[in-house]
PDB file of C-alpha atoms and ligand atoms in Angstrom:
ATOM      1  CA  MET S   1       7.422  15.912  20.212  1.00 94.00           C
ATOM      2  CA  LEU S   2       7.845  12.256  21.215  1.00 97.00           C
ATOM      3  CA  GLN S   3      10.125  10.831  23.845  1.00 97.00           C
ATOM      4  CA  ILE S   4      10.401   7.147  24.539  1.00 97.00           C
ATOM      5  CA  LYS S   5      12.322   6.252  27.643  1.00 97.00           C
ATOM      6  CA  ASN S   6      13.474   2.766  28.546  1.00 97.00           C
ATOM      7  CA  LEU S   7      10.272   1.286  27.169  1.00 97.00           C
ATOM      8  CA  HIS S   8       9.555  -2.329  27.970  1.00 97.00           C
ATOM      9  CA  ALA S   9       6.362  -3.953  26.736  1.00 97.00           C
ATOM     10  CA  SER S  10       4.953  -7.461  26.791  1.00 96.00           C
ATOM     11  CA  VAL S  11       2.137  -9.335  25.211  1.00 94.00           C
ATOM     12  CA  GLU S  12       0.654 -12.357  26.953  1.00 91.00           C
ATOM     13  CA  GLY S  13       3.520 -12.342  29.416  1.00 90.00           C
ATOM     14  CA  LYS S  14       6.199 -12.376  26.710  1.00 94.00           C
ATOM     15  CA  GLU S  15       8.512  -9.397  26.664  1.00 96.00           C
ATOM     16  CA  ILE S  16       8.765  -7.934  23.150  1.00 96.00           C
ATOM     17  CA  LEU S  17      10.206  -4.462  23.711  1.00 97.00           C
ATOM     18  CA  LYS S  18      13.263  -4.578  25.907  1.00 96.00           C
ATOM     19  CA  GLY S  19      14.263  -1.025  26.678  1.00 96.00           C
ATOM     20  CA  ILE S  20      13.631   1.346  23.784  1.00 96.00           C
ATOM     21  CA  ASN S  21      14.951   4.897  23.913  1.00 97.00           C
ATOM     22  CA  LEU S  22      13.980   7.262  21.144  1.00 97.00           C
ATOM     23  CA  GLU S  23      13.467  10.972  20.756  1.00 97.00           C
ATOM     24  CA  VAL S  24      11.598  12.392  17.789  1.00 97.00           C
ATOM     25  CA  LYS S  25      11.557  16.158  17.451  1.00 97.00           C
ATOM     26  CA  ALA S  26       9.051  18.227  15.502  1.00 96.00           C
ATOM     27  CA  GLY S  27      10.017  18.478  11.851  1.00 96.00           C
ATOM     28  CA  GLU S  28      11.902  15.183  11.836  1.00 96.00           C
ATOM     29  CA  VAL S  29      11.437  11.961   9.911  1.00 95.00           C
ATOM     30  CA  HIS S  30      12.690   8.783  11.575  1.00 96.00           C
ATOM     31  CA  ALA S  31      12.888   5.467   9.787  1.00 95.00           C
ATOM     32  CA  ILE S  32      12.755   2.237  11.762  1.00 96.00           C
ATOM     33  CA  MET S  33      14.095  -0.865  10.109  1.00 94.00           C
ATOM     34  CA  GLY S  34      14.894  -4.298  11.426  1.00 92.00           C
ATOM     35  CA  PRO S  35      14.287  -7.992  10.835  1.00 91.00           C
ATOM     36  CA  ASN S  36      10.854  -9.630  10.947  1.00 92.00           C
ATOM     37  CA  GLY S  37       9.661 -10.073  14.498  1.00 93.00           C
ATOM     38  CA  SER S  38      12.077  -7.548  15.972  1.00 94.00           C
ATOM     39  CA  GLY S  39       9.233  -5.504  17.490  1.00 95.00           C
ATOM     40  CA  LYS S  40       8.615  -2.689  14.995  1.00 95.00           C
ATOM     41  CA  SER S  41       4.836  -3.081  14.798  1.00 93.00           C
ATOM     42  CA  THR S  42       4.706  -3.676  18.541  1.00 95.00           C
ATOM     43  CA  LEU S  43       6.498  -0.387  19.114  1.00 96.00           C
ATOM     44  CA  SER S  44       4.013   1.464  16.927  1.00 94.00           C
ATOM     45  CA  SER S  45       1.065  -0.216  18.651  1.00 93.00           C
ATOM     46  CA  VAL S  46       2.436   0.713  22.058  1.00 95.00           C
ATOM     47  CA  ILE S  47       2.893   4.344  20.979  1.00 95.00           C
ATOM     48  CA  ALA S  48      -0.705   4.328  19.729  1.00 93.00           C
ATOM     49  CA  GLY S  49      -1.801   2.841  23.058  1.00 92.00           C
ATOM     50  CA  LYS S  50      -3.233  -0.462  21.903  1.00 90.00           C
ATOM     51  CA  GLU S  51      -4.464  -2.307  24.924  1.00 89.00           C
ATOM     52  CA  GLU S  52      -3.240  -5.814  24.173  1.00 90.00           C
ATOM     53  CA  PHE S  53       0.279  -4.697  25.049  1.00 94.00           C
ATOM     54  CA  ASP S  54       1.388  -4.183  28.648  1.00 94.00           C
ATOM     55  CA  VAL S  55       3.924  -1.497  29.272  1.00 95.00           C
ATOM     56  CA  THR S  56       5.942  -2.993  32.096  1.00 95.00           C
ATOM     57  CA  GLU S  57       8.566  -0.275  32.385  1.00 95.00           C
ATOM     58  CA  GLY S  58       9.456   3.074  30.899  1.00 96.00           C
ATOM     59  CA  GLN S  59       7.473   5.890  29.356  1.00 95.00           C
ATOM     60  CA  VAL S  60       5.993   7.248  26.162  1.00 96.00           C
ATOM     61  CA  ILE S  61       5.803  11.033  26.332  1.00 97.00           C
ATOM     62  CA  LEU S  62       4.011  13.169  23.740  1.00 96.00           C
ATOM     63  CA  GLN S  63       4.631  16.891  23.883  1.00 94.00           C
ATOM     64  CA  GLY S  64       5.652  16.647  27.507  1.00 94.00           C
ATOM     65  CA  GLU S  65       2.704  14.507  28.562  1.00 95.00           C
ATOM     66  CA  ASP S  66       3.168  10.954  29.817  1.00 96.00           C
ATOM     67  CA  LEU S  67       0.673   8.855  27.861  1.00 95.00           C
ATOM     68  CA  GLU S  68       0.463   6.019  30.355  1.00 92.00           C
ATOM     69  CA  ASP S  69      -3.199   6.542  31.212  1.00 90.00           C
ATOM     70  CA  VAL S  70      -4.284   7.950  27.866  1.00 92.00           C
ATOM     71  CA  SER S  71      -6.610   5.775  25.748  1.00 91.00           C
ATOM     72  CA  PRO S  72      -5.945   5.077  22.061  1.00 89.00           C
ATOM     73  CA  GLU S  73      -8.853   7.396  21.098  1.00 87.00           C
ATOM     74  CA  GLU S  74      -7.472  10.244  23.175  1.00 89.00           C
ATOM     75  CA  ARG S  75      -4.035   9.647  21.743  1.00 91.00           C
ATOM     76  CA  SER S  76      -5.426  10.005  18.261  1.00 88.00           C
ATOM     77  CA  HIS S  77      -7.192  13.195  19.310  1.00 88.00           C
ATOM     78  CA  LYS S  78      -3.851  14.435  20.593  1.00 91.00           C
ATOM     79  CA  GLY S  79      -2.454  13.957  17.117  1.00 90.00           C
ATOM     80  CA  ILE S  80      -1.028  10.440  16.912  1.00 92.00           C
ATOM     81  CA  PHE S  81      -1.864   8.646  13.693  1.00 91.00           C
ATOM     82  CA  LEU S  82      -0.984   5.022  13.116  1.00 88.00           C
ATOM     83  CA  SER S  83      -1.306   3.345   9.767  1.00 81.00           C
ATOM     84  CA  PHE S  84      -1.621  -0.379  10.000  1.00 68.00           C
ATOM     85  CA  GLN S  85       0.526  -3.030   8.443  1.00 58.00           C
ATOM     86  CA  TYR S  86      -2.750  -4.875   7.828  1.00 62.00           C
ATOM     87  CA  PRO S  87      -5.646  -2.389   7.531  1.00 64.00           C
ATOM     88  CA  VAL S  88      -9.070  -3.589   8.713  1.00 68.00           C
ATOM     89  CA  GLU S  89     -12.127  -3.777   6.476  1.00 69.00           C
ATOM     90  CA  ILE S  90     -15.322  -2.059   7.613  1.00 71.00           C
ATOM     91  CA  PRO S  91     -18.293  -3.198   5.533  1.00 73.00           C
ATOM     92  CA  GLY S  92     -21.114  -0.688   5.159  1.00 78.00           C
ATOM     93  CA  VAL S  93     -19.029   2.361   6.080  1.00 82.00           C
ATOM     94  CA  SER S  94     -17.829   4.352   3.128  1.00 87.00           C
ATOM     95  CA  VAL S  95     -14.395   5.914   2.981  1.00 86.00           C
ATOM     96  CA  THR S  96     -16.021   9.353   3.013  1.00 89.00           C
ATOM     97  CA  ASN S  97     -18.229   8.650   6.000  1.00 88.00           C
ATOM     98  CA  PHE S  98     -15.398   7.100   7.907  1.00 87.00           C
ATOM     99  CA  MET S  99     -13.330  10.235   7.343  1.00 88.00           C
ATOM    100  CA  LYS S 100     -16.171  12.565   8.305  1.00 90.00           C
ATOM    101  CA  THR S 101     -16.672  10.698  11.551  1.00 89.00           C
ATOM    102  CA  ALA S 102     -12.960  10.618  12.346  1.00 87.00           C
ATOM    103  CA  ILE S 103     -12.564  14.332  11.702  1.00 90.00           C
ATOM    104  CA  ASN S 104     -15.639  15.337  13.653  1.00 91.00           C
ATOM    105  CA  GLU S 105     -14.715  13.087  16.592  1.00 88.00           C
ATOM    106  CA  GLY S 106     -11.366  14.842  16.721  1.00 86.00           C
ATOM    107  CA  ARG S 107     -13.051  18.238  16.595  1.00 90.00           C
ATOM    108  CA  LYS S 108     -15.493  17.275  19.326  1.00 90.00           C
ATOM    109  CA  ALA S 109     -12.593  16.253  21.560  1.00 87.00           C
ATOM    110  CA  ARG S 110     -11.165  19.735  21.043  1.00 88.00           C
ATOM    111  CA  GLY S 111     -14.511  21.338  21.855  1.00 92.00           C
ATOM    112  CA  LEU S 112     -15.275  22.301  18.255  1.00 93.00           C
ATOM    113  CA  GLU S 113     -18.492  21.936  16.245  1.00 95.00           C
ATOM    114  CA  ASP S 114     -18.729  19.482  13.352  1.00 94.00           C
ATOM    115  CA  MET S 115     -16.946  20.643  10.231  1.00 94.00           C
ATOM    116  CA  PRO S 116     -19.490  22.248   7.873  1.00 94.00           C
ATOM    117  CA  ALA S 117     -20.384  19.867   5.014  1.00 92.00           C
ATOM    118  CA  LYS S 118     -19.071  22.306   2.425  1.00 94.00           C
ATOM    119  CA  ASP S 119     -15.642  22.506   4.052  1.00 94.00           C
ATOM    120  CA  MET S 120     -15.556  18.749   4.473  1.00 93.00           C
ATOM    121  CA  LEU S 121     -16.218  18.218   0.774  1.00 91.00           C
ATOM    122  CA  LYS S 122     -13.569  20.736  -0.150  1.00 94.00           C
ATOM    123  CA  LEU S 123     -11.039  19.048   2.110  1.00 93.00           C
ATOM    124  CA  ILE S 124     -11.890  15.619   0.702  1.00 92.00           C
ATOM    125  CA  ARG S 125     -11.538  16.946  -2.828  1.00 91.00           C
ATOM    126  CA  GLU S 126      -8.203  18.635  -2.120  1.00 92.00           C
ATOM    127  CA  LYS S 127      -6.611  15.680  -0.383  1.00 91.00           C
ATOM    128  CA  SER S 128      -7.910  13.031  -2.757  1.00 90.00           C
ATOM    129  CA  GLU S 129      -6.564  15.023  -5.681  1.00 89.00           C
ATOM    130  CA  MET S 130      -3.213  15.375  -4.000  1.00 86.00           C
ATOM    131  CA  LEU S 131      -3.004  11.612  -3.641  1.00 84.00           C
ATOM    132  CA  GLU S 132      -4.533  10.946  -7.047  1.00 85.00           C
ATOM    133  CA  ILE S 133      -7.398   8.985  -5.564  1.00 86.00           C
ATOM    134  CA  ASP S 134     -10.322   8.197  -7.846  1.00 84.00           C
ATOM    135  CA  ARG S 135     -13.633   9.737  -6.670  1.00 84.00           C
ATOM    136  CA  LYS S 136     -15.460   6.430  -7.074  1.00 86.00           C
ATOM    137  CA  PHE S 137     -13.180   4.993  -4.498  1.00 85.00           C
ATOM    138  CA  LEU S 138     -14.472   7.364  -1.830  1.00 88.00           C
ATOM    139  CA  SER S 139     -17.993   5.935  -1.822  1.00 85.00           C
ATOM    140  CA  ARG S 140     -16.827   2.338  -1.420  1.00 85.00           C
ATOM    141  CA  SER S 141     -16.905   0.489   1.912  1.00 83.00           C
ATOM    142  CA  LEU S 142     -13.729   1.075   3.845  1.00 80.00           C
ATOM    143  CA  ASN S 143     -11.029  -1.323   2.723  1.00 75.00           C
ATOM    144  CA  GLN S 144     -13.566  -3.928   1.607  1.00 80.00           C
ATOM    145  CA  GLY S 145     -12.277  -5.545  -1.529  1.00 79.00           C
ATOM    146  CA  PHE S 146      -9.525  -2.938  -1.755  1.00 79.00           C
ATOM    147  CA  SER S 147      -6.352  -4.246  -3.261  1.00 80.00           C
ATOM    148  CA  GLY S 148      -3.299  -4.185  -0.991  1.00 77.00           C
ATOM    149  CA  GLY S 149      -1.977  -1.045  -2.627  1.00 78.00           C
ATOM    150  CA  GLU S 150      -5.384   0.665  -2.501  1.00 81.00           C
ATOM    151  CA  LYS S 151      -5.590   0.062   1.243  1.00 81.00           C
ATOM    152  CA  LYS S 152      -2.198   1.635   1.760  1.00 80.00           C
ATOM    153  CA  ARG S 153      -2.996   4.624  -0.390  1.00 82.00           C
ATOM    154  CA  ASN S 154      -6.272   5.047   1.456  1.00 85.00           C
ATOM    155  CA  GLU S 155      -4.408   5.157   4.741  1.00 85.00           C
ATOM    156  CA  ILE S 156      -2.256   7.983   3.509  1.00 87.00           C
ATOM    157  CA  PHE S 157      -5.461   9.707   2.462  1.00 88.00           C
ATOM    158  CA  GLN S 158      -6.734   9.345   6.041  1.00 88.00           C
ATOM    159  CA  MET S 159      -3.475  10.775   7.281  1.00 88.00           C
ATOM    160  CA  ALA S 160      -3.726  13.686   4.855  1.00 90.00           C
ATOM    161  CA  MET S 161      -7.252  14.423   6.064  1.00 89.00           C
ATOM    162  CA  LEU S 162      -6.420  14.233   9.767  1.00 88.00           C
ATOM    163  CA  GLU S 163      -3.113  16.132   9.606  1.00 89.00           C
ATOM    164  CA  PRO S 164      -1.610  14.391  12.633  1.00 91.00           C
ATOM    165  CA  LYS S 165       1.249  15.738  14.715  1.00 94.00           C
ATOM    166  CA  LEU S 166       2.936  12.364  14.770  1.00 95.00           C
ATOM    167  CA  ALA S 167       2.296   9.910  11.951  1.00 94.00           C
ATOM    168  CA  ILE S 168       3.524   6.358  12.278  1.00 94.00           C
ATOM    169  CA  LEU S 169       3.489   4.510   8.978  1.00 91.00           C
ATOM    170  CA  ASP S 170       3.960   0.787   9.394  1.00 88.00           C
ATOM    171  CA  GLU S 171       5.162  -0.681   6.108  1.00 82.00           C
ATOM    172  CA  THR S 172       2.988   1.618   4.087  1.00 77.00           C
ATOM    173  CA  ASP S 173       5.297   0.953   1.155  1.00 76.00           C
ATOM    174  CA  SER S 174       4.900  -2.808   1.053  1.00 77.00           C
ATOM    175  CA  GLY S 175       2.760  -3.933  -1.843  1.00 78.00           C
ATOM    176  CA  LEU S 176       2.761  -0.560  -3.575  1.00 82.00           C
ATOM    177  CA  ASP S 177       3.619  -0.420  -7.248  1.00 84.00           C
ATOM    178  CA  ILE S 178       6.226   2.099  -8.354  1.00 86.00           C
ATOM    179  CA  ASP S 179       3.699   4.823  -9.215  1.00 83.00           C
ATOM    180  CA  ALA S 180       1.736   4.376  -6.004  1.00 82.00           C
ATOM    181  CA  LEU S 181       4.966   4.459  -4.010  1.00 86.00           C
ATOM    182  CA  ARG S 182       5.865   7.770  -5.563  1.00 86.00           C
ATOM    183  CA  ILE S 183       2.372   9.200  -4.980  1.00 83.00           C
ATOM    184  CA  VAL S 184       2.292   8.049  -1.363  1.00 84.00           C
ATOM    185  CA  ALA S 185       5.803   9.366  -0.743  1.00 89.00           C
ATOM    186  CA  ASN S 186       4.936  12.707  -2.339  1.00 87.00           C
ATOM    187  CA  GLY S 187       1.851  12.864  -0.137  1.00 85.00           C
ATOM    188  CA  VAL S 188       3.921  12.305   2.981  1.00 88.00           C
ATOM    189  CA  ASN S 189       6.473  14.879   1.835  1.00 91.00           C
ATOM    190  CA  LYS S 190       3.776  17.466   1.195  1.00 87.00           C
ATOM    191  CA  LEU S 191       2.314  16.906   4.638  1.00 87.00           C
ATOM    192  CA  LYS S 192       5.656  17.241   6.357  1.00 90.00           C
ATOM    193  CA  SER S 193       6.121  20.469   8.256  1.00 92.00           C
ATOM    194  CA  LYS S 194       8.218  21.903  11.029  1.00 94.00           C
ATOM    195  CA  ASP S 195       5.367  21.199  13.438  1.00 94.00           C
ATOM    196  CA  ASN S 196       4.840  17.511  12.791  1.00 95.00           C
ATOM    197  CA  ALA S 197       6.922  14.373  12.725  1.00 96.00           C
ATOM    198  CA  VAL S 198       6.873  11.042  10.948  1.00 95.00           C
ATOM    199  CA  ILE S 199       8.028   7.588  11.964  1.00 95.00           C
ATOM    200  CA  LEU S 200       8.378   5.303   8.962  1.00 93.00           C
ATOM    201  CA  ILE S 201       8.671   1.587   9.435  1.00 93.00           C
ATOM    202  CA  THR S 202      10.029  -0.044   6.349  1.00 90.00           C
ATOM    203  CA  HIS S 203      12.000  -3.004   5.089  1.00 87.00           C
ATOM    204  CA  TYR S 204      13.143  -1.281   1.960  1.00 84.00           C
ATOM    205  CA  GLN S 205      15.709   1.374   1.402  1.00 85.00           C
ATOM    206  CA  ARG S 206      13.814   2.350  -1.756  1.00 85.00           C
ATOM    207  CA  LEU S 207      11.136   4.265   0.161  1.00 88.00           C
ATOM    208  CA  LEU S 208      13.858   6.338   1.778  1.00 90.00           C
ATOM    209  CA  ASP S 209      14.949   7.611  -1.627  1.00 89.00           C
ATOM    210  CA  TYR S 210      11.565   9.308  -1.799  1.00 90.00           C
ATOM    211  CA  ILE S 211      11.036  10.236   1.830  1.00 91.00           C
ATOM    212  CA  VAL S 212      14.451  11.150   3.123  1.00 92.00           C
ATOM    213  CA  PRO S 213      14.764  10.386   6.820  1.00 94.00           C
ATOM    214  CA  ASP S 214      16.746  12.473   9.274  1.00 95.00           C
ATOM    215  CA  PHE S 215      17.524   9.352  11.297  1.00 96.00           C
ATOM    216  CA  VAL S 216      17.472   5.621  10.696  1.00 95.00           C
ATOM    217  CA  HIS S 217      17.193   3.185  13.601  1.00 96.00           C
ATOM    218  CA  VAL S 218      17.606  -0.551  13.545  1.00 94.00           C
ATOM    219  CA  LEU S 219      15.458  -2.573  15.883  1.00 95.00           C
ATOM    220  CA  HIS S 220      16.637  -6.030  16.781  1.00 93.00           C
ATOM    221  CA  ASN S 221      15.179  -8.273  19.436  1.00 93.00           C
ATOM    222  CA  GLY S 222      13.201  -5.461  21.056  1.00 95.00           C
ATOM    223  CA  LYS S 223      16.014  -2.944  21.237  1.00 95.00           C
ATOM    224  CA  ILE S 224      17.403  -0.198  19.045  1.00 95.00           C
ATOM    225  CA  VAL S 225      20.830  -1.594  18.286  1.00 92.00           C
ATOM    226  CA  LYS S 226      22.018   1.029  15.840  1.00 92.00           C
ATOM    227  CA  SER S 227      21.071   4.564  14.822  1.00 94.00           C
ATOM    228  CA  GLY S 228      22.447   6.718  12.086  1.00 94.00           C
ATOM    229  CA  GLY S 229      21.611   8.976   9.183  1.00 94.00           C
ATOM    230  CA  LYS S 230      20.046   7.991   5.885  1.00 91.00           C
ATOM    231  CA  GLU S 231      23.261   6.284   4.803  1.00 91.00           C
ATOM    232  CA  LEU S 232      22.617   3.583   7.413  1.00 91.00           C
ATOM    233  CA  ALA S 233      19.720   2.329   5.284  1.00 90.00           C
ATOM    234  CA  LEU S 234      22.037   1.951   2.300  1.00 89.00           C
ATOM    235  CA  GLU S 235      24.563   0.136   4.395  1.00 89.00           C
ATOM    236  CA  LEU S 236      21.853  -2.250   5.621  1.00 88.00           C
ATOM    237  CA  GLU S 237      20.670  -2.898   2.106  1.00 86.00           C
ATOM    238  CA  GLU S 238      24.174  -3.839   1.167  1.00 86.00           C
ATOM    239  CA  LYS S 239      25.207  -5.833   4.199  1.00 86.00           C
ATOM    240  CA  GLY S 240      21.923  -7.255   5.542  1.00 85.00           C
ATOM    241  CA  TYR S 241      20.948  -7.532   9.181  1.00 83.00           C
ATOM    242  CA  ASP S 242      23.499 -10.178  10.110  1.00 83.00           C
ATOM    243  CA  TRP S 243      26.038  -7.422  10.122  1.00 80.00           C
ATOM    244  CA  ILE S 244      24.064  -5.601  12.847  1.00 77.00           C
ATOM    245  CA  LYS S 245      23.234  -8.768  14.738  1.00 72.00           C
ATOM    246  CA  ASN S 246      26.885  -9.699  14.874  1.00 67.00           C
ATOM    247  CA  GLU S 247      27.855  -6.230  15.893  1.00 65.00           C
ATOM    248  CA  ALA S 248      25.116  -5.733  18.450  1.00 56.00           C
ATOM    249  CA  VAL S 249      26.041  -6.375  22.024  1.00 51.00           C
ATOM    250  CA  VAL S 250      22.877  -8.012  23.303  1.00 46.00           C
TER     251      VAL S 250
HETATM  252  N1  ATP U 301      -0.574 -10.394  20.035  1.00 82.87           N
HETATM  253  C1  ATP U 301       0.564 -11.089  20.074  1.00 82.87           C
HETATM  254  N2  ATP U 301       0.624 -12.280  20.704  1.00 82.87           N
HETATM  255  C2  ATP U 301       1.788 -12.991  20.757  1.00 82.87           C
HETATM  256  N3  ATP U 301       2.937 -12.561  20.221  1.00 82.87           N
HETATM  257  C3  ATP U 301       2.944 -11.395  19.601  1.00 82.87           C
HETATM  258  C4  ATP U 301       1.765 -10.587  19.490  1.00 82.87           C
HETATM  259  N4  ATP U 301       2.077  -9.457  18.820  1.00 82.87           N
HETATM  260  C5  ATP U 301       3.375  -9.575  18.512  1.00 82.87           C
HETATM  261  N5  ATP U 301       3.896 -10.728  18.977  1.00 82.87           N
HETATM  262  C6  ATP U 301       5.281 -11.196  18.808  1.00 82.87           C
HETATM  263  O1  ATP U 301       6.147 -10.113  19.029  1.00 82.87           O
HETATM  264  C7  ATP U 301       7.273 -10.182  18.181  1.00 82.87           C
HETATM  265  C8  ATP U 301       7.425  -8.855  17.460  1.00 82.87           C
HETATM  266  O2  ATP U 301       6.355  -8.688  16.536  1.00 82.87           O
HETATM  267  P1  ATP U 301       6.178  -7.403  15.637  1.00 82.87           P
HETATM  268  O3  ATP U 301       4.910  -7.544  14.890  1.00 82.87           O
HETATM  269  O4  ATP U 301       6.344  -6.204  16.501  1.00 82.87           O
HETATM  270  O5  ATP U 301       7.426  -7.520  14.662  1.00 82.87           O
HETATM  271  P2  ATP U 301       7.847  -6.627  13.427  1.00 82.87           P
HETATM  272  O6  ATP U 301       9.210  -6.113  13.719  1.00 82.87           O
HETATM  273  O7  ATP U 301       6.792  -5.635  13.112  1.00 82.87           O
HETATM  274  O8  ATP U 301       7.965  -7.704  12.266  1.00 82.87           O
HETATM  275  P3  ATP U 301       7.618  -7.611  10.680  1.00 82.87           P
HETATM  276  O9  ATP U 301       8.817  -7.024  10.044  1.00 82.87           O
HETATM  277  O10 ATP U 301       7.450  -9.047  10.302  1.00 82.87           O
HETATM  278  O11 ATP U 301       6.389  -6.802  10.514  1.00 82.87           O
HETATM  279  C9  ATP U 301       7.030 -11.378  17.265  1.00 82.87           C
HETATM  280  O12 ATP U 301       7.783 -12.450  17.747  1.00 82.87           O
HETATM  281  C10 ATP U 301       5.544 -11.631  17.395  1.00 82.87           C
HETATM  282  O13 ATP U 301       5.237 -12.978  17.208  1.00 82.87           O
HETATM  283 MG1   MG U 302       5.515  -5.364  11.585  1.00 82.87          MG
END
């Protein structure tokens, strides 16, 4: 599904990612943990193709295709979904309209007609019920005045609607109350299949009780310094990052 080879990336001349290697296969869930500023959000932005980052070396390959010259829009049409650590507000565009546009853009890129209104409504109903999202919420302006937790839940709703091949969730759990965490995690679990993959960025082991990862990676200073199974998250919770920092040969 996704291969990252010796990826180096900089922003404003400062190198942030310093040689990342990662392979995510279809059907897998990978968790990425690591201290503040270690490059987790940068890695997700680079995978999504955000233009403020310069890839100076290495490759991001999605389903065998090198994404170097592929725009962020095309990447999303190819099935990459990135949830933001800090979602943007779009006044005047309702959640529903935003979703309709996103879905139909994706269809257009695949040479398909717009989704018939009836099917769209059915899809919206199905997915919002799955994530226990209040109907009233769907007619509000995207993210405007949404509480932190509502923004995060709304992002999972977008993911549920778009059914991406590769979903990257950047701290989707932060700011969620216990119920919302469970609902969001259940949503992700329901959407998981043998054909898609998830990268979860999180600071908390707690999320990984709900969404059990196949692999856990620790990012430190722009490199993956340790990888393991789900037990690595528990070990980190117990020992903190100093343990890794001291162990890591940088
Ligand atoms: N646009 C930018 N301009 C300058 N520096 C940046 C920019 N984006 C990221 N950085 C720097 O890159 C480093 C990595 O940032 P990043 O957001 O990837 O960290 P993170 O691992 O996601 O941290 P957190 O856990 O706090 O979310 C930080 O030192 C940050 O200041
Ligand atoms: Mg971050």
